Amino acid sequence: MATVSVIIPVFNAEKYISTCIESLISQSYSDFEIICVDDGSTDNSPRILQQYMSMDPRIKIIEQKNQFAGNARNTGMEVASGKYCMFLDVDDFFEKNMIELQVRQIERDHADICICDADIYDDQAGTFRKSEWLLAKSYIPHVPFNREEIKDHIFFIKTPAAWNMIISSAFIKEHALKFQETKNTNDLYFTYAALNLAQKITVVDMVLVHYRIGTGSNLQSGNDKSPLDFCRAFLKLKELLIEKGIFDEVKRGYISLYLTNFEYHMFTLQSVQSFEVLYDYFKENGRQELELDCHDVECFCNNKERFKLLCDVVDSDSMSGYLYSQLKRERNKLENEREKNEAVLIRMKLDNENVLKEKQEQIRQLKNEIGDLCCDLYTVNRSISFRIGRIITYIPRKIRDLLN
């Protein structure tokens, strides 16, 4: 039995799978298994996996028809034998000591979960960059910690993705945690349920995962096909938190995260049909699901605009009415910005005119001073004492010139 089970859903990943697997089989820590769940790939991914399995006995392959990443991770968990589980994405790659450092940290602190830092790799530009939302260290008071110490921020310490944490298999079984088997947002429930239920969460403050973007996959088009998947994730999470008796403790953070996701989906959906589905859902269910009093903004002071956006949906008469009100709001914003910019330009013009006047006055004063000096010089040159001085110093000046 391996200490760590690394579970990777694979779907049409022939371009990236080798980089991912190579960064795993070369890990400094060796006591782990790699469970690759081929989720109905139609490219060369299965053949590449077979080649690696023939070279490394730690690699196992499970094949299934396409049922999306959440189902594939659950399939992998069913056969996992490790004391700990890791859920990685096939298009990412990892530092050589990723597993070693996380196993050491989770065992040292006897924790349920260990989170590591990550960065973003832009596949198009070939560049790395840091991002606060992958691991928000400012919210972490110390390690280990748990939900009770950061109730308002437990939903914001990391991305809802599961790929930058290692988690106890016993903890997963104790709470019967599974990924949702939806097309999108299939890891939000699992990740935030785990973070809220964990007695101890620890951290490795090092970038160990390189999260790849710019691969050509279109997340927005996927959201258009399943615009309510994130709503289902939040509803299931809320049901669990209520069942465990902790929803009231974390309600503010939960609603704040929900509002963030709501705004993101509202403004990234690309089809009218999907927008209408999302609008109708929140028009009918938004107030009840989020338990909102649409006049109590104080509780959500960090999300006033998002809160107002949801209230506008709930209170609007129709989708066309809502869109018209948003259009008017944006027009008013643009008009306010135009007025601000005009005011700035006027101030800049006045400032420049004042500076110009100051410079012109300085030039006039300098000219007057130069004129006065010229008059003084003329007076000196015309004076009898100056002429006598020139006569007296004539011979010494000549001698100086000859010596020079």
Tab-separated table of C-alpha atoms in Angstrom:
chain	number	residue	atom	x	y	z
A	1	MET	CA	0.000	0.000	0.000
A	2	ALA	CA	1.372	3.410	-1.004
A	3	THR	CA	1.464	6.353	1.396
A	4	VAL	CA	0.017	8.758	-1.182
A	5	SER	CA	-2.528	8.177	-3.944
A	6	VAL	CA	-2.221	10.745	-6.734
A	7	ILE	CA	-5.471	10.828	-8.725
A	8	ILE	CA	-5.497	12.454	-12.175
A	9	PRO	CA	-8.517	12.707	-14.501
A	10	VAL	CA	-7.371	12.520	-18.131
A	11	PHE	CA	-9.364	13.709	-21.128
A	12	ASN	CA	-7.753	14.482	-24.495
A	13	ALA	CA	-4.538	15.721	-22.890
A	14	GLU	CA	-1.934	14.353	-25.321
A	15	LYS	CA	-0.174	17.733	-25.516
A	16	TYR	CA	0.489	18.028	-21.766
A	17	ILE	CA	0.324	14.563	-20.251
A	18	SER	CA	4.033	13.790	-20.601
A	19	THR	CA	5.090	16.980	-18.790
A	20	CYS	CA	2.676	16.166	-15.970
A	21	ILE	CA	3.716	12.510	-15.560
A	22	GLU	CA	7.446	13.263	-15.911
A	23	SER	CA	7.239	15.824	-13.092
A	24	LEU	CA	5.629	13.141	-10.913
A	25	ILE	CA	7.792	10.093	-11.585
A	26	SER	CA	10.888	12.221	-10.876
A	27	GLN	CA	9.635	13.267	-7.417
A	28	SER	CA	12.104	13.155	-4.513
A	29	TYR	CA	9.467	11.155	-2.594
A	30	SER	CA	8.804	7.709	-4.055
A	31	ASP	CA	6.143	6.009	-1.905
A	32	PHE	CA	3.093	6.939	-3.966
A	33	GLU	CA	0.815	5.591	-6.667
A	34	ILE	CA	-0.485	7.473	-9.696
A	35	ILE	CA	-4.081	6.627	-10.625
A	36	CYS	CA	-4.871	8.003	-14.088
A	37	VAL	CA	-8.572	7.875	-14.912
A	38	ASP	CA	-8.983	8.130	-18.686
A	39	ASP	CA	-12.369	9.813	-19.038
A	40	GLY	CA	-13.160	8.686	-22.589
A	41	SER	CA	-10.245	10.350	-24.405
A	42	THR	CA	-10.378	10.293	-28.204
A	43	ASP	CA	-6.754	11.402	-28.828
A	44	ASN	CA	-3.436	9.690	-28.039
A	45	SER	CA	-3.728	10.103	-24.277
A	46	PRO	CA	-4.502	6.385	-23.598
A	47	ARG	CA	-1.492	5.253	-25.659
A	48	ILE	CA	0.843	7.685	-23.861
A	49	LEU	CA	-0.461	6.481	-20.492
A	50	GLN	CA	0.174	2.859	-21.466
A	51	GLN	CA	3.764	3.703	-22.358
A	52	TYR	CA	4.376	5.292	-18.974
A	53	MET	CA	2.656	2.435	-17.129
A	54	SER	CA	5.006	-0.029	-18.827
A	55	MET	CA	7.973	1.992	-17.520
A	56	ASP	CA	6.778	2.702	-13.967
A	57	PRO	CA	4.758	0.184	-11.893
A	58	ARG	CA	3.411	2.983	-9.674
A	59	ILE	CA	1.141	4.107	-12.531
A	60	LYS	CA	-2.343	2.610	-12.769
A	61	ILE	CA	-4.868	3.298	-15.522
A	62	ILE	CA	-8.661	3.174	-15.277
A	63	GLU	CA	-10.703	3.660	-18.442
A	64	GLN	CA	-14.300	4.873	-18.504
A	65	LYS	CA	-16.675	6.671	-20.820
A	66	ASN	CA	-16.695	10.455	-20.601
A	67	GLN	CA	-18.405	11.467	-17.351
A	68	PHE	CA	-16.341	14.587	-16.555
A	69	ALA	CA	-13.585	15.263	-14.044
A	70	GLY	CA	-15.651	15.001	-10.845
A	71	ASN	CA	-16.786	11.482	-11.666
A	72	ALA	CA	-13.238	10.521	-12.714
A	73	ARG	CA	-11.832	11.693	-9.358
A	74	ASN	CA	-14.481	9.702	-7.500
A	75	THR	CA	-13.592	6.642	-9.571
A	76	GLY	CA	-9.946	7.118	-8.625
A	77	MET	CA	-10.811	7.432	-4.919
A	78	GLU	CA	-12.633	4.112	-4.997
A	79	VAL	CA	-9.419	2.227	-5.826
A	80	ALA	CA	-6.955	4.488	-3.962
A	81	SER	CA	-4.944	2.696	-1.284
A	82	GLY	CA	-2.922	5.606	0.090
A	83	LYS	CA	-3.014	7.143	3.537
A	84	TYR	CA	-3.341	10.479	1.744
A	85	CYS	CA	-4.921	11.594	-1.520
A	86	MET	CA	-3.875	14.256	-3.998
A	87	PHE	CA	-6.128	15.372	-6.871
A	88	LEU	CA	-4.029	16.833	-9.690
A	89	ASP	CA	-4.865	18.199	-13.137
A	90	VAL	CA	-3.226	16.605	-16.165
A	91	ASP	CA	-2.227	19.901	-17.789
A	92	ASP	CA	-0.332	21.152	-14.714
A	93	PHE	CA	3.210	20.281	-13.636
A	94	PHE	CA	4.956	20.166	-10.289
A	95	GLU	CA	8.125	20.873	-8.342
A	96	LYS	CA	10.314	17.848	-7.661
A	97	ASN	CA	9.728	17.986	-3.879
A	98	MET	CA	5.970	18.654	-3.985
A	99	ILE	CA	4.869	15.336	-2.482
A	100	GLU	CA	7.740	15.063	-0.012
A	101	LEU	CA	7.194	18.501	1.547
A	102	GLN	CA	3.432	18.110	1.834
A	103	VAL	CA	3.642	14.628	3.377
A	104	ARG	CA	6.237	15.872	5.875
A	105	GLN	CA	4.082	18.896	6.811
A	106	ILE	CA	0.757	17.076	7.176
A	107	GLU	CA	2.352	14.366	9.341
A	108	ARG	CA	4.332	16.821	11.455
A	109	ASP	CA	1.157	18.774	12.330
A	110	HIS	CA	-1.117	15.679	12.424
A	111	ALA	CA	-3.415	17.611	10.105
A	112	ASP	CA	-6.358	16.600	7.928
A	113	ILE	CA	-5.292	18.837	5.036
A	114	CYS	CA	-2.078	20.419	3.837
A	115	ILE	CA	-2.236	23.264	1.302
A	116	CYS	CA	0.738	24.394	-0.767
A	117	ASP	CA	1.300	27.576	-2.734
A	118	ALA	CA	1.128	27.632	-6.536
A	119	ASP	CA	1.778	29.964	-9.423
A	120	ILE	CA	0.248	30.451	-12.872
A	121	TYR	CA	2.038	29.319	-16.013
A	122	ASP	CA	0.865	31.015	-19.217
A	123	ASP	CA	1.175	28.401	-21.930
A	124	GLN	CA	1.004	30.980	-24.732
A	125	ALA	CA	3.594	33.400	-23.305
A	126	GLY	CA	5.760	30.785	-21.566
A	127	THR	CA	5.833	32.902	-18.383
A	128	PHE	CA	5.102	32.365	-14.686
A	129	ARG	CA	3.270	34.755	-12.384
A	130	LYS	CA	2.113	34.767	-8.773
A	131	SER	CA	-1.519	35.052	-7.735
A	132	GLU	CA	-2.974	35.808	-4.295
A	133	TRP	CA	-6.133	33.730	-4.834
A	134	LEU	CA	-4.226	30.436	-5.110
A	135	LEU	CA	-3.145	30.738	-1.461
A	136	ALA	CA	-4.245	33.844	0.474
A	137	LYS	CA	-1.589	33.875	3.194
A	138	SER	CA	-2.930	37.099	4.715
A	139	TYR	CA	-5.982	35.175	6.005
A	140	ILE	CA	-3.957	32.397	7.649
A	141	PRO	CA	-3.280	33.255	11.336
A	142	HIS	CA	-0.773	30.454	12.000
A	143	VAL	CA	-0.367	26.750	11.253
A	144	PRO	CA	-2.087	24.528	11.914
A	145	PHE	CA	-5.453	26.310	11.998
A	146	ASN	CA	-9.127	25.551	11.346
A	147	ARG	CA	-12.443	27.127	10.382
A	148	GLU	CA	-13.232	28.447	13.854
A	149	GLU	CA	-10.234	30.795	13.737
A	150	ILE	CA	-11.062	32.432	10.377
A	151	LYS	CA	-14.830	32.072	10.001
A	152	ASP	CA	-15.282	35.012	7.607
A	153	HIS	CA	-12.331	33.994	5.422
A	154	ILE	CA	-12.348	30.189	5.305
A	155	PHE	CA	-13.806	30.346	1.771
A	156	PHE	CA	-11.086	32.698	0.578
A	157	ILE	CA	-7.832	31.095	1.736
A	158	LYS	CA	-7.497	29.198	-1.561
A	159	THR	CA	-9.068	28.512	-4.913
A	160	PRO	CA	-11.925	25.956	-4.896
A	161	ALA	CA	-9.737	23.656	-7.009
A	162	ALA	CA	-8.324	20.612	-5.226
A	163	TRP	CA	-4.949	20.474	-6.976
A	164	ASN	CA	-2.862	22.349	-4.397
A	165	MET	CA	-3.606	20.264	-1.340
A	166	ILE	CA	-3.015	16.811	0.100
A	167	ILE	CA	-5.807	15.368	2.230
A	168	SER	CA	-6.154	12.480	4.663
A	169	SER	CA	-7.970	9.481	3.173
A	170	ALA	CA	-9.423	8.660	6.610
A	171	PHE	CA	-10.815	12.204	6.808
A	172	ILE	CA	-12.416	11.814	3.360
A	173	LYS	CA	-14.046	8.531	4.380
A	174	GLU	CA	-15.153	9.861	7.775
A	175	HIS	CA	-17.148	12.641	6.120
A	176	ALA	CA	-18.077	10.674	2.977
A	177	LEU	CA	-16.674	13.447	0.775
A	178	LYS	CA	-17.078	13.146	-2.979
A	179	PHE	CA	-16.738	15.404	-5.978
A	180	GLN	CA	-19.911	16.504	-7.705
A	181	GLU	CA	-20.387	14.802	-11.041
A	182	THR	CA	-21.221	17.950	-12.995
A	183	LYS	CA	-19.576	19.320	-16.122
A	184	ASN	CA	-18.308	22.467	-14.368
A	185	THR	CA	-17.591	23.543	-10.789
A	186	ASN	CA	-17.285	19.896	-9.740
A	187	ASP	CA	-14.608	20.560	-7.081
A	188	LEU	CA	-16.080	23.543	-5.186
A	189	TYR	CA	-18.253	21.412	-2.905
A	190	PHE	CA	-15.466	18.929	-2.101
A	191	THR	CA	-12.821	21.569	-1.388
A	192	TYR	CA	-14.895	23.915	0.758
A	193	ALA	CA	-16.623	21.089	2.598
A	194	ALA	CA	-13.186	19.708	3.504
A	195	LEU	CA	-11.839	23.095	4.612
A	196	ASN	CA	-14.851	23.719	6.835
A	197	LEU	CA	-14.853	20.249	8.409
A	198	ALA	CA	-11.112	19.865	9.003
A	199	GLN	CA	-9.891	19.990	12.589
A	200	LYS	CA	-6.388	20.930	11.466
A	201	ILE	CA	-5.236	22.594	8.243
A	202	THR	CA	-1.547	23.152	7.643
A	203	VAL	CA	0.425	24.899	4.914
A	204	VAL	CA	3.656	24.571	2.935
A	205	ASP	CA	4.531	28.158	2.082
A	206	MET	CA	6.289	27.312	-1.173
A	207	VAL	CA	5.234	27.243	-4.832
A	208	LEU	CA	4.978	23.522	-5.589
A	209	VAL	CA	2.296	23.484	-8.314
A	210	HIS	CA	2.409	25.250	-11.669
A	211	TYR	CA	-1.167	25.876	-12.801
A	212	ARG	CA	-1.285	26.049	-16.592
A	213	ILE	CA	-3.550	28.517	-18.408
A	214	GLY	CA	-3.861	29.458	-22.075
A	215	THR	CA	-4.286	25.879	-23.261
A	216	GLY	CA	-7.047	26.742	-25.709
A	217	SER	CA	-9.860	25.251	-23.635
A	218	ASN	CA	-12.763	27.661	-23.302
A	219	LEU	CA	-14.120	27.732	-19.757
A	220	GLN	CA	-16.722	30.365	-20.635
A	221	SER	CA	-18.262	28.231	-23.374
A	222	GLY	CA	-18.402	25.353	-20.870
A	223	ASN	CA	-20.242	27.580	-18.408
A	224	ASP	CA	-22.708	28.472	-21.166
A	225	LYS	CA	-23.572	24.806	-21.577
A	226	SER	CA	-24.106	24.352	-17.829
A	227	PRO	CA	-24.818	27.809	-16.372
A	228	LEU	CA	-26.341	26.477	-13.141
A	229	ASP	CA	-23.601	24.038	-12.109
A	230	PHE	CA	-22.076	26.543	-9.675
A	231	CYS	CA	-25.519	27.105	-8.106
A	232	ARG	CA	-25.888	23.372	-7.509
A	233	ALA	CA	-22.436	23.309	-5.904
A	234	PHE	CA	-23.314	26.109	-3.478
A	235	LEU	CA	-26.702	24.598	-2.649
A	236	LYS	CA	-25.152	21.207	-1.824
A	237	LEU	CA	-22.439	22.902	0.247
A	238	LYS	CA	-25.035	24.882	2.185
A	239	GLU	CA	-27.017	21.723	2.913
A	240	LEU	CA	-23.891	20.063	4.330
A	241	LEU	CA	-22.947	23.074	6.461
A	242	ILE	CA	-26.489	23.216	7.884
A	243	GLU	CA	-26.418	19.461	8.551
A	244	LYS	CA	-23.122	19.833	10.449
A	245	GLY	CA	-24.488	22.811	12.410
A	246	ILE	CA	-21.859	25.297	11.234
A	247	PHE	CA	-23.635	27.301	8.513
A	248	ASP	CA	-24.469	30.253	10.776
A	249	GLU	CA	-20.778	30.521	11.750
A	250	VAL	CA	-19.622	30.891	8.153
A	251	LYS	CA	-22.742	32.358	6.538
A	252	ARG	CA	-21.164	35.727	5.805
A	253	GLY	CA	-18.172	34.181	4.020
A	254	TYR	CA	-20.398	31.705	2.183
A	255	ILE	CA	-22.682	34.439	0.832
A	256	SER	CA	-19.724	36.631	-0.074
A	257	LEU	CA	-18.209	33.797	-2.111
A	258	TYR	CA	-21.576	33.045	-3.720
A	259	LEU	CA	-21.931	36.703	-4.731
A	260	THR	CA	-18.434	36.655	-6.254
A	261	ASN	CA	-19.285	33.602	-8.338
A	262	PHE	CA	-22.676	35.006	-9.294
A	263	GLU	CA	-21.092	38.202	-10.624
A	264	TYR	CA	-18.434	36.251	-12.522
A	265	HIS	CA	-20.977	34.042	-14.262
A	266	MET	CA	-23.376	36.888	-15.015
A	267	PHE	CA	-20.680	38.802	-16.872
A	268	THR	CA	-18.890	35.915	-18.619
A	269	LEU	CA	-21.798	33.955	-20.107
A	270	GLN	CA	-21.697	34.329	-23.878
A	271	SER	CA	-25.190	33.313	-24.982
A	272	VAL	CA	-28.522	35.003	-24.338
A	273	GLN	CA	-30.128	31.636	-23.596
A	274	SER	CA	-27.642	30.829	-20.803
A	275	PHE	CA	-27.941	34.324	-19.354
A	276	GLU	CA	-31.717	33.923	-19.290
A	277	VAL	CA	-31.458	30.559	-17.520
A	278	LEU	CA	-29.227	32.072	-14.835
A	279	TYR	CA	-31.413	35.190	-14.518
A	280	ASP	CA	-34.607	33.137	-14.133
A	281	TYR	CA	-32.987	30.899	-11.523
A	282	PHE	CA	-31.869	33.783	-9.319
A	283	LYS	CA	-35.056	35.721	-9.897
A	284	GLU	CA	-36.979	32.789	-8.441
A	285	ASN	CA	-34.524	31.360	-5.903
A	286	GLY	CA	-31.909	33.994	-5.068
A	287	ARG	CA	-33.560	35.536	-2.021
A	288	GLN	CA	-34.444	32.177	-0.459
A	289	GLU	CA	-31.135	30.403	-1.188
A	290	LEU	CA	-29.003	33.240	0.157
A	291	GLU	CA	-31.447	34.238	2.916
A	292	LEU	CA	-31.017	37.853	1.904
A	293	ASP	CA	-32.790	40.948	3.091
A	294	CYS	CA	-32.141	43.076	0.025
A	295	HIS	CA	-31.964	46.263	2.079
A	296	ASP	CA	-29.314	45.023	4.527
A	297	VAL	CA	-26.085	45.936	2.744
A	298	GLU	CA	-24.044	46.525	5.901
A	299	CYS	CA	-23.361	42.811	6.391
A	300	PHE	CA	-21.755	42.656	2.957
A	301	CYS	CA	-19.820	45.922	3.064
A	302	ASN	CA	-16.951	44.382	1.075
A	303	ASN	CA	-19.324	43.300	-1.695
A	304	LYS	CA	-21.771	46.190	-2.048
A	305	GLU	CA	-21.701	46.200	-5.843
A	306	ARG	CA	-22.152	42.426	-6.091
A	307	PHE	CA	-24.903	42.533	-3.486
A	308	LYS	CA	-26.679	45.295	-5.425
A	309	LEU	CA	-26.333	43.274	-8.634
A	310	LEU	CA	-28.168	40.317	-7.084
A	311	CYS	CA	-30.826	42.585	-5.575
A	312	ASP	CA	-31.444	44.096	-9.004
A	313	VAL	CA	-32.104	40.624	-10.412
A	314	VAL	CA	-34.427	39.627	-7.570
A	315	ASP	CA	-36.369	42.916	-7.675
A	316	SER	CA	-36.605	43.331	-11.460
A	317	ASP	CA	-39.871	42.678	-13.333
A	318	SER	CA	-38.291	40.917	-16.305
A	319	MET	CA	-34.951	40.125	-17.888
A	320	SER	CA	-35.368	42.945	-20.413
A	321	GLY	CA	-36.201	45.342	-17.554
A	322	TYR	CA	-33.154	44.176	-15.639
A	323	LEU	CA	-30.873	44.605	-18.662
A	324	TYR	CA	-32.294	48.069	-19.294
A	325	SER	CA	-31.623	49.073	-15.679
A	326	GLN	CA	-28.047	47.766	-15.993
A	327	LEU	CA	-27.626	49.692	-19.243
A	328	LYS	CA	-28.797	52.878	-17.522
A	329	ARG	CA	-26.431	52.216	-14.618
A	330	GLU	CA	-23.481	51.722	-16.965
A	331	ARG	CA	-24.455	54.821	-18.924
A	332	ASN	CA	-24.571	56.828	-15.695
A	333	LYS	CA	-21.174	55.428	-14.714
A	334	LEU	CA	-19.729	56.477	-18.066
A	335	GLU	CA	-21.310	59.912	-17.741
A	336	ASN	CA	-19.873	60.307	-14.236
A	337	GLU	CA	-16.461	59.208	-15.497
A	338	ARG	CA	-16.700	61.682	-18.375
A	339	GLU	CA	-17.555	64.499	-15.973
A	340	LYS	CA	-14.687	63.505	-13.678
A	341	ASN	CA	-12.266	63.405	-16.607
A	342	GLU	CA	-13.469	66.802	-17.809
A	343	ALA	CA	-13.000	68.240	-14.326
A	344	VAL	CA	-9.484	66.777	-14.198
A	345	LEU	CA	-8.665	68.271	-17.608
A	346	ILE	CA	-9.969	71.684	-16.515
A	347	ARG	CA	-7.875	71.523	-13.343
A	348	MET	CA	-4.822	70.474	-15.374
A	349	LYS	CA	-5.415	73.341	-17.809
A	350	LEU	CA	-5.743	75.862	-14.963
A	351	ASP	CA	-2.679	74.411	-13.252
A	352	ASN	CA	-0.708	74.672	-16.508
A	353	GLU	CA	-1.880	78.251	-17.019
A	354	ASN	CA	-0.822	79.141	-13.480
A	355	VAL	CA	2.567	77.475	-13.969
A	356	LEU	CA	2.994	79.348	-17.264
A	357	LYS	CA	2.177	82.654	-15.587
A	358	GLU	CA	4.662	81.903	-12.812
A	359	LYS	CA	7.410	81.085	-15.348
A	360	GLN	CA	6.630	84.211	-17.370
A	361	GLU	CA	6.865	86.335	-14.201
A	362	GLN	CA	10.198	84.686	-13.315
A	363	ILE	CA	11.512	85.437	-16.824
A	364	ARG	CA	10.366	89.070	-16.541
A	365	GLN	CA	12.126	89.442	-13.187
A	366	LEU	CA	15.330	87.904	-14.585
A	367	LYS	CA	15.240	90.300	-17.531
A	368	ASN	CA	14.874	93.251	-15.141
A	369	GLU	CA	17.782	92.001	-13.032
A	370	ILE	CA	19.962	91.540	-16.159
A	371	GLY	CA	19.015	95.082	-17.276
A	372	ASP	CA	19.993	96.479	-13.901
A	373	LEU	CA	23.329	94.635	-14.013
A	374	CYS	CA	24.053	95.971	-17.494
A	375	CYS	CA	23.361	99.517	-16.310
A	376	ASP	CA	25.650	99.015	-13.307
A	377	LEU	CA	28.406	97.640	-15.571
A	378	TYR	CA	28.093	100.588	-17.949
A	379	THR	CA	28.279	103.018	-15.036
A	380	VAL	CA	31.402	101.297	-13.671
A	381	ASN	CA	33.124	101.317	-17.067
A	382	ARG	CA	32.398	105.041	-17.485
A	383	SER	CA	33.641	106.007	-14.002
A	384	ILE	CA	36.959	107.926	-13.476
A	385	SER	CA	38.112	105.473	-10.795
A	386	PHE	CA	37.734	102.522	-13.244
A	387	ARG	CA	39.799	104.383	-15.861
A	388	ILE	CA	42.521	105.296	-13.337
A	389	GLY	CA	42.581	101.677	-12.213
A	390	ARG	CA	43.064	100.508	-15.780
A	391	ILE	CA	46.016	102.890	-16.228
A	392	ILE	CA	47.671	101.852	-12.942
A	393	THR	CA	47.327	98.124	-13.746
A	394	TYR	CA	48.395	98.452	-17.398
A	395	ILE	CA	52.083	97.492	-16.865
A	396	PRO	CA	51.374	94.600	-14.453
A	397	ARG	CA	48.837	93.243	-16.932
A	398	LYS	CA	51.326	93.367	-19.774
A	399	ILE	CA	53.966	91.553	-17.720
A	400	ARG	CA	51.372	88.859	-16.851
A	401	ASP	CA	50.535	88.437	-20.508
A	402	LEU	CA	54.208	88.065	-21.469
A	403	LEU	CA	54.781	85.489	-18.732
A	404	ASN	CA	51.778	83.505	-19.858
